[in-house]
mmCIF file of C-alpha atoms in Angstrom:
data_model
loop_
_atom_site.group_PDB
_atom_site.id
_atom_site.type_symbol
_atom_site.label_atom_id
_atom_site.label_comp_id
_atom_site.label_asym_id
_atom_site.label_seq_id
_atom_site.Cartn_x
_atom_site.Cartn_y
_atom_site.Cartn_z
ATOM 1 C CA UNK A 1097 21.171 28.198 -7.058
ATOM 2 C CA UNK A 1098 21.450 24.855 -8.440
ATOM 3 C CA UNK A 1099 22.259 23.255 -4.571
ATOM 4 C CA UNK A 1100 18.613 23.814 -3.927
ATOM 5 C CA UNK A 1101 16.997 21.562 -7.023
ATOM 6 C CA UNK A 1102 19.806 19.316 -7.037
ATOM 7 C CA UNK A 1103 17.812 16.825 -9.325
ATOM 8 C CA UNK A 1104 16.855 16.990 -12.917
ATOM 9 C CA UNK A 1105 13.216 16.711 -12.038
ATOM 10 C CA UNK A 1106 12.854 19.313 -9.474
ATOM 11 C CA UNK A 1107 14.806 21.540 -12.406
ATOM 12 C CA UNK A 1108 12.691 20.834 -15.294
ATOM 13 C CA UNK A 1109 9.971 21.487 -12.580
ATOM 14 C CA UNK A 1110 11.122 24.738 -11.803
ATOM 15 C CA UNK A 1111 11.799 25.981 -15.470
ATOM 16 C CA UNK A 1112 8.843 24.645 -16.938
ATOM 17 C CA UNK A 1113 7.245 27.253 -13.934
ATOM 18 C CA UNK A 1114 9.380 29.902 -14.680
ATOM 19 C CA UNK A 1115 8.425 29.592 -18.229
ATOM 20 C CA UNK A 1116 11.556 31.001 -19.524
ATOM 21 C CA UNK A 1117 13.186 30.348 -22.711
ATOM 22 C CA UNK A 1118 16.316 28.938 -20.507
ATOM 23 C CA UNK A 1119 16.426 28.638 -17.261
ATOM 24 C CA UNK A 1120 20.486 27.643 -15.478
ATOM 25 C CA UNK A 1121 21.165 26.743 -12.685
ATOM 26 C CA UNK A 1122 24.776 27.106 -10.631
ATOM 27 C CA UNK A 1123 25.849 24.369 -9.343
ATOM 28 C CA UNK A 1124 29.007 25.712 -8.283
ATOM 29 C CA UNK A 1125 29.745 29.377 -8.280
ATOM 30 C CA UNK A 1126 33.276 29.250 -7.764
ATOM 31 C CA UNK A 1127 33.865 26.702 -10.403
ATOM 32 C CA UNK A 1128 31.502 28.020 -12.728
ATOM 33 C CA UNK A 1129 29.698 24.828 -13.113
ATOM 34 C CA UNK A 1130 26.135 25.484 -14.810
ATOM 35 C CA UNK A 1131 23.151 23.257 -15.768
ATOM 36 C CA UNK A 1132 20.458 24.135 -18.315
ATOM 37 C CA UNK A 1133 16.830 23.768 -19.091
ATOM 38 C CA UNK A 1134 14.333 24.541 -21.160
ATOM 39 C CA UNK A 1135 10.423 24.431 -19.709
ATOM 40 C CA UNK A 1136 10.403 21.184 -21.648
ATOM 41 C CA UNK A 1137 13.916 20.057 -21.950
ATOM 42 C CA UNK A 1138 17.319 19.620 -20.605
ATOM 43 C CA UNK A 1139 19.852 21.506 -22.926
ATOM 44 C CA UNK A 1140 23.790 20.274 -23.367
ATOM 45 C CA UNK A 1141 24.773 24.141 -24.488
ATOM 46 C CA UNK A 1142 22.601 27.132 -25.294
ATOM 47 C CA UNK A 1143 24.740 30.224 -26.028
ATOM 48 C CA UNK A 1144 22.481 33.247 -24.352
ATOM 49 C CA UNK A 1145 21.785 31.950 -20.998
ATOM 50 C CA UNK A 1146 26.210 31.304 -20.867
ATOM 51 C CA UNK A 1147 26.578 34.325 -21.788
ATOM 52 C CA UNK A 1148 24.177 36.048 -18.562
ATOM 53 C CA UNK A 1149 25.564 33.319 -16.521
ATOM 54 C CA UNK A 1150 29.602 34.181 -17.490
ATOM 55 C CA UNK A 1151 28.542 38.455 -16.658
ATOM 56 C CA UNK A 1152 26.563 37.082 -13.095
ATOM 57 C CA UNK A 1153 29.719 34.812 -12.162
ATOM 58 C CA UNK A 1154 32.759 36.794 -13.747
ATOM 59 C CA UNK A 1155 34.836 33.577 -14.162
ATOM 60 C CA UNK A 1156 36.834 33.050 -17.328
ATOM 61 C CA UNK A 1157 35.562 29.329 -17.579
ATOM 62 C CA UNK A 1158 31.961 27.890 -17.358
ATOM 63 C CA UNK A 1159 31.608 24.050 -16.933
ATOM 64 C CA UNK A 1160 29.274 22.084 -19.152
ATOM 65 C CA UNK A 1161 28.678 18.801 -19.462
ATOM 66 C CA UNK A 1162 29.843 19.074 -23.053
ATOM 67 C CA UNK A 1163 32.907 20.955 -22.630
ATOM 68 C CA UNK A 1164 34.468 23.957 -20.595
ATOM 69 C CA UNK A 1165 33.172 27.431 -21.864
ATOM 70 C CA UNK A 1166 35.851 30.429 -22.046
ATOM 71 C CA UNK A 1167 34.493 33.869 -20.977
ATOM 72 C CA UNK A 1168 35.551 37.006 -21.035
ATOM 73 C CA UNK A 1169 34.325 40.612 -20.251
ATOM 74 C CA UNK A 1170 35.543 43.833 -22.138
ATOM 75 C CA UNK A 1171 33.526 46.307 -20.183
ATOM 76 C CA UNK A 1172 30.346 46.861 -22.672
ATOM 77 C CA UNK A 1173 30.279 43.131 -23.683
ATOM 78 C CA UNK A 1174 30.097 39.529 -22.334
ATOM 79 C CA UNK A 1175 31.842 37.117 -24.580
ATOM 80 C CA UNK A 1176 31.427 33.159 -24.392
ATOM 81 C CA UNK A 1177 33.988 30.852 -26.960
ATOM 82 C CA UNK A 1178 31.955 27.603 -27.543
ATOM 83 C CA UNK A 1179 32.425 24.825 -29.975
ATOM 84 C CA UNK A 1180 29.587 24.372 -32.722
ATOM 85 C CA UNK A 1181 29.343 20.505 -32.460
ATOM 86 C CA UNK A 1182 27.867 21.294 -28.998
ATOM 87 C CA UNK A 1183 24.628 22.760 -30.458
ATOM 88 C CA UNK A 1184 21.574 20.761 -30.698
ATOM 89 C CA UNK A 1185 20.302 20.176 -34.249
ATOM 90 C CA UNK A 1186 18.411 23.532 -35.893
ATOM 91 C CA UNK A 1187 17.614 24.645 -39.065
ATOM 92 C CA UNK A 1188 19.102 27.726 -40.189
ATOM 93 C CA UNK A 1189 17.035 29.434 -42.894
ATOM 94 C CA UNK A 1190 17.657 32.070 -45.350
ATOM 95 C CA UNK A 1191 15.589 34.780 -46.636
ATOM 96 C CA UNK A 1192 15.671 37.228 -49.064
ATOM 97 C CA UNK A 1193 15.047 40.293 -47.286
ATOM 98 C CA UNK A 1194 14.623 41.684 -43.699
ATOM 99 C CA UNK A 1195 11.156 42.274 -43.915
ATOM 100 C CA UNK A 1196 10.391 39.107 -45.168
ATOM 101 C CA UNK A 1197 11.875 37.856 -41.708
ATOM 102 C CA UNK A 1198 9.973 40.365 -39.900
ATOM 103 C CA UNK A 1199 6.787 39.080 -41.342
ATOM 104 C CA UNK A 1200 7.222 35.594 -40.654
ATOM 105 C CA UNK A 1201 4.464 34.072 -38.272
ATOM 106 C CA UNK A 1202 5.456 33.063 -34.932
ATOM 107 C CA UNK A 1203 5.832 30.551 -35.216
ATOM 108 C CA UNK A 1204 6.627 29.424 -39.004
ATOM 109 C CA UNK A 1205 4.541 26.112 -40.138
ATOM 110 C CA UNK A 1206 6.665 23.089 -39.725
ATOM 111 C CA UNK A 1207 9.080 20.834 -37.031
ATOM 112 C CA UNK A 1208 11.845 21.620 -35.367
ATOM 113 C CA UNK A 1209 14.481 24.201 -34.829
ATOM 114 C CA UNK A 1210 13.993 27.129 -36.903
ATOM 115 C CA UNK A 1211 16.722 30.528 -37.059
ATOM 116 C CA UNK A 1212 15.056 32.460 -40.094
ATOM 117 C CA UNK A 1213 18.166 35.199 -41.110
ATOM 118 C CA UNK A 1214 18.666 37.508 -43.868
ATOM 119 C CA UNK A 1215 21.142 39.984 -44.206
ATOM 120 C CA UNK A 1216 20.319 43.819 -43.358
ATOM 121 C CA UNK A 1217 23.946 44.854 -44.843
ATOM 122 C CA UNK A 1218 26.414 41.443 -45.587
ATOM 123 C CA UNK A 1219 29.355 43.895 -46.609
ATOM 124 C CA UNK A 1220 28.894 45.070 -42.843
ATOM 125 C CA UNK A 1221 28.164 41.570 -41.372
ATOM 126 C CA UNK A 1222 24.851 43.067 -39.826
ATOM 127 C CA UNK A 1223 22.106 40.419 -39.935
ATOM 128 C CA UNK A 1224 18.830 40.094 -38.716
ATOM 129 C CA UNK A 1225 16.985 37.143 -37.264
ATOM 130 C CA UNK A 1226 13.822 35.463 -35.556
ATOM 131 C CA UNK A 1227 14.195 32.152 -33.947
ATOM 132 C CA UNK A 1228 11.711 29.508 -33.088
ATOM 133 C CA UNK A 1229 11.906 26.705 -31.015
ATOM 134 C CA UNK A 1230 9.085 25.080 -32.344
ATOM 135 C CA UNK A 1231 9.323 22.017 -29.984
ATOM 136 C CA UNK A 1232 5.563 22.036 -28.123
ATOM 137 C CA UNK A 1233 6.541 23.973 -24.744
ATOM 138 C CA UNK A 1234 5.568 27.491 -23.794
ATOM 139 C CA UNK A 1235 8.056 29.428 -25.909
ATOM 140 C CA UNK A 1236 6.726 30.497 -29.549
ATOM 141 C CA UNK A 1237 9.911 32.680 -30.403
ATOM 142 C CA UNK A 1238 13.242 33.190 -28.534
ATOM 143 C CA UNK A 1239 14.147 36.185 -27.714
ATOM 144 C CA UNK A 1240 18.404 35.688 -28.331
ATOM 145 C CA UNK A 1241 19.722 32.305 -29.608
ATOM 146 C CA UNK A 1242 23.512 32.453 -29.031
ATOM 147 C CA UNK A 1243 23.774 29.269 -30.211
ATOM 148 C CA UNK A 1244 21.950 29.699 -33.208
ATOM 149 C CA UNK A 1245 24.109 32.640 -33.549
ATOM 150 C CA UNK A 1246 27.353 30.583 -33.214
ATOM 151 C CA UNK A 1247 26.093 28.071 -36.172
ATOM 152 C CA UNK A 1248 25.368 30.505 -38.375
ATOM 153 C CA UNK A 1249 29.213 32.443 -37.816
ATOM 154 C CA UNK A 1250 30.684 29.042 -38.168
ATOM 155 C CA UNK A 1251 28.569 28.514 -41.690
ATOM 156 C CA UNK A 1252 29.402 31.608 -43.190
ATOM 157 C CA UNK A 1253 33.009 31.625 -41.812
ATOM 158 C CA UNK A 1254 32.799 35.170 -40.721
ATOM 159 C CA UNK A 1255 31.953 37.717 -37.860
ATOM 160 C CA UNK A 1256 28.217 38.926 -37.454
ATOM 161 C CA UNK A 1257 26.567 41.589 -35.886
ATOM 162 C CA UNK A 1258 22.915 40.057 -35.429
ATOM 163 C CA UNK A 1259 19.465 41.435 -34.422
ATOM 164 C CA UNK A 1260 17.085 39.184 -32.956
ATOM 165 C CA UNK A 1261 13.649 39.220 -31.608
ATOM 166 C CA UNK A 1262 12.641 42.476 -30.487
ATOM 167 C CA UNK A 1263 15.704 44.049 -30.568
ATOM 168 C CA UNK A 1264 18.577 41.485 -28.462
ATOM 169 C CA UNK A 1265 21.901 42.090 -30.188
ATOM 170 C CA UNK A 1266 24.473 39.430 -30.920
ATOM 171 C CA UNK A 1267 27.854 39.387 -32.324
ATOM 172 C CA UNK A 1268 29.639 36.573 -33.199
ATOM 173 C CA UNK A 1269 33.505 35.998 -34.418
ATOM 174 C CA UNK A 1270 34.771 32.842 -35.209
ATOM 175 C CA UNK A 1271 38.323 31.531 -34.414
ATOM 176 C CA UNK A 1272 40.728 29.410 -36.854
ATOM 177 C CA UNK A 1273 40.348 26.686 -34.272
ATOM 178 C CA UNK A 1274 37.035 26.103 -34.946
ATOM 179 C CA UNK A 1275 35.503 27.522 -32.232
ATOM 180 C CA UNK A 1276 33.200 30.649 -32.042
ATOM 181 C CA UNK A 1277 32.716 33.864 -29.535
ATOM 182 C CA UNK A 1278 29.422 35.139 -28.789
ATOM 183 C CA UNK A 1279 29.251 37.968 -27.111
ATOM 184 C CA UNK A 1280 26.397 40.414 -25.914
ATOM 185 C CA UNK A 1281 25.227 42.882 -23.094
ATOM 186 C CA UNK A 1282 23.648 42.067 -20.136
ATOM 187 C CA UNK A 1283 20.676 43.313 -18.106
ATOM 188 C CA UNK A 1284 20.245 41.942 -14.773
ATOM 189 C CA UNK A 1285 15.860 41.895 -15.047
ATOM 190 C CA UNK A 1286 15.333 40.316 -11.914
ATOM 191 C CA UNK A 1287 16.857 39.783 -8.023
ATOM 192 C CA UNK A 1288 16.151 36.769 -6.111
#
């Protein structure tokens, strides 16, 4: 509940407790209005947390400082249509092979935002991935990068069905206006 850290200090506070690789918090339910943080970092847009937040709130539109996100449900996924001019800055890497991915160290040598991909099948669209953050907080390797995700459909101008991390699934299907869905399941982990 973002009413009860209603300052950016008391949130970065919280997340960088919480240790989480996003932490958002609701500032209005009914509206859908939703602030983000890193444990180090205020975020404009990140694509997974929208995503949980759009199946907690079931509201077709989340507000961002950026831009209004769309949402939708279809009954197995959560879908969020974002623009990719919202995403911070990342590097989006290519390898050769899966296993190559797999192998990487976590994290990679070097600065910055890394999403390491290769294809597992590109006739299929399947790919697989490993993200890293790589920005000096607590969080070696994200779990699910949405918006990492959403970069990399709007590069390759095509849908993808992407493995991340220890298993997270994320699919991805751009739109002609430029804009991209993400979509995934949802798991509520934890009440209160």
């Amino acid at each position: 509940d973002g009413r009860t850290h209603p300052d950016e200090a008391s949130r970065q506070l919280l997340a960088r407790q919480l240790g989480f690789s996003e932490t958002v918090f609701v500032d209005d339910p009914e509206r859908g209005r939703v602030d983000i943080h890193t444990p180090g970092l205020r975020l404009p847009f990140a694509g997974h947390p929208l995503v949980g937040a759009a199946w907690l709130l079931d509201l077709e539109i989340l507000e961002l400082a950026v831009g209004d996100v769309f949402a939708r449900q279809d009954g197995e996924f959560t879908w969020i249509t974002a623009r990719p001019e919202w995403v911070p800055p990342r590097t989006l890497q290519r390898y050769a092979s899966a296993a190559e991915v797999e192998a990487l160290p976590s994290p990679p040598p070097g600065e910055g935002w890394l999403y390491a991909w290769a294809w597992e099948d590109e006739a299929a669209g399947r790919v697989r991935a490993r993200a890293f953050p790589r920005r000096g907080d607590a969080i070696v390797e994200d779990e699910a990068t949405g918006a990492a995700a959403l970069l990399l459909s709007a590069h390759l101008g095509r849908a993808l069905n992407i493995t991340q991390g220890r298993g997270s699934q994320i699919l991805t299907a751009p739109a002609p206006d430029g804009t991209v869905e993400v979509g995934g399941r949802v798991l509520m982990a934890v009440r209160g």
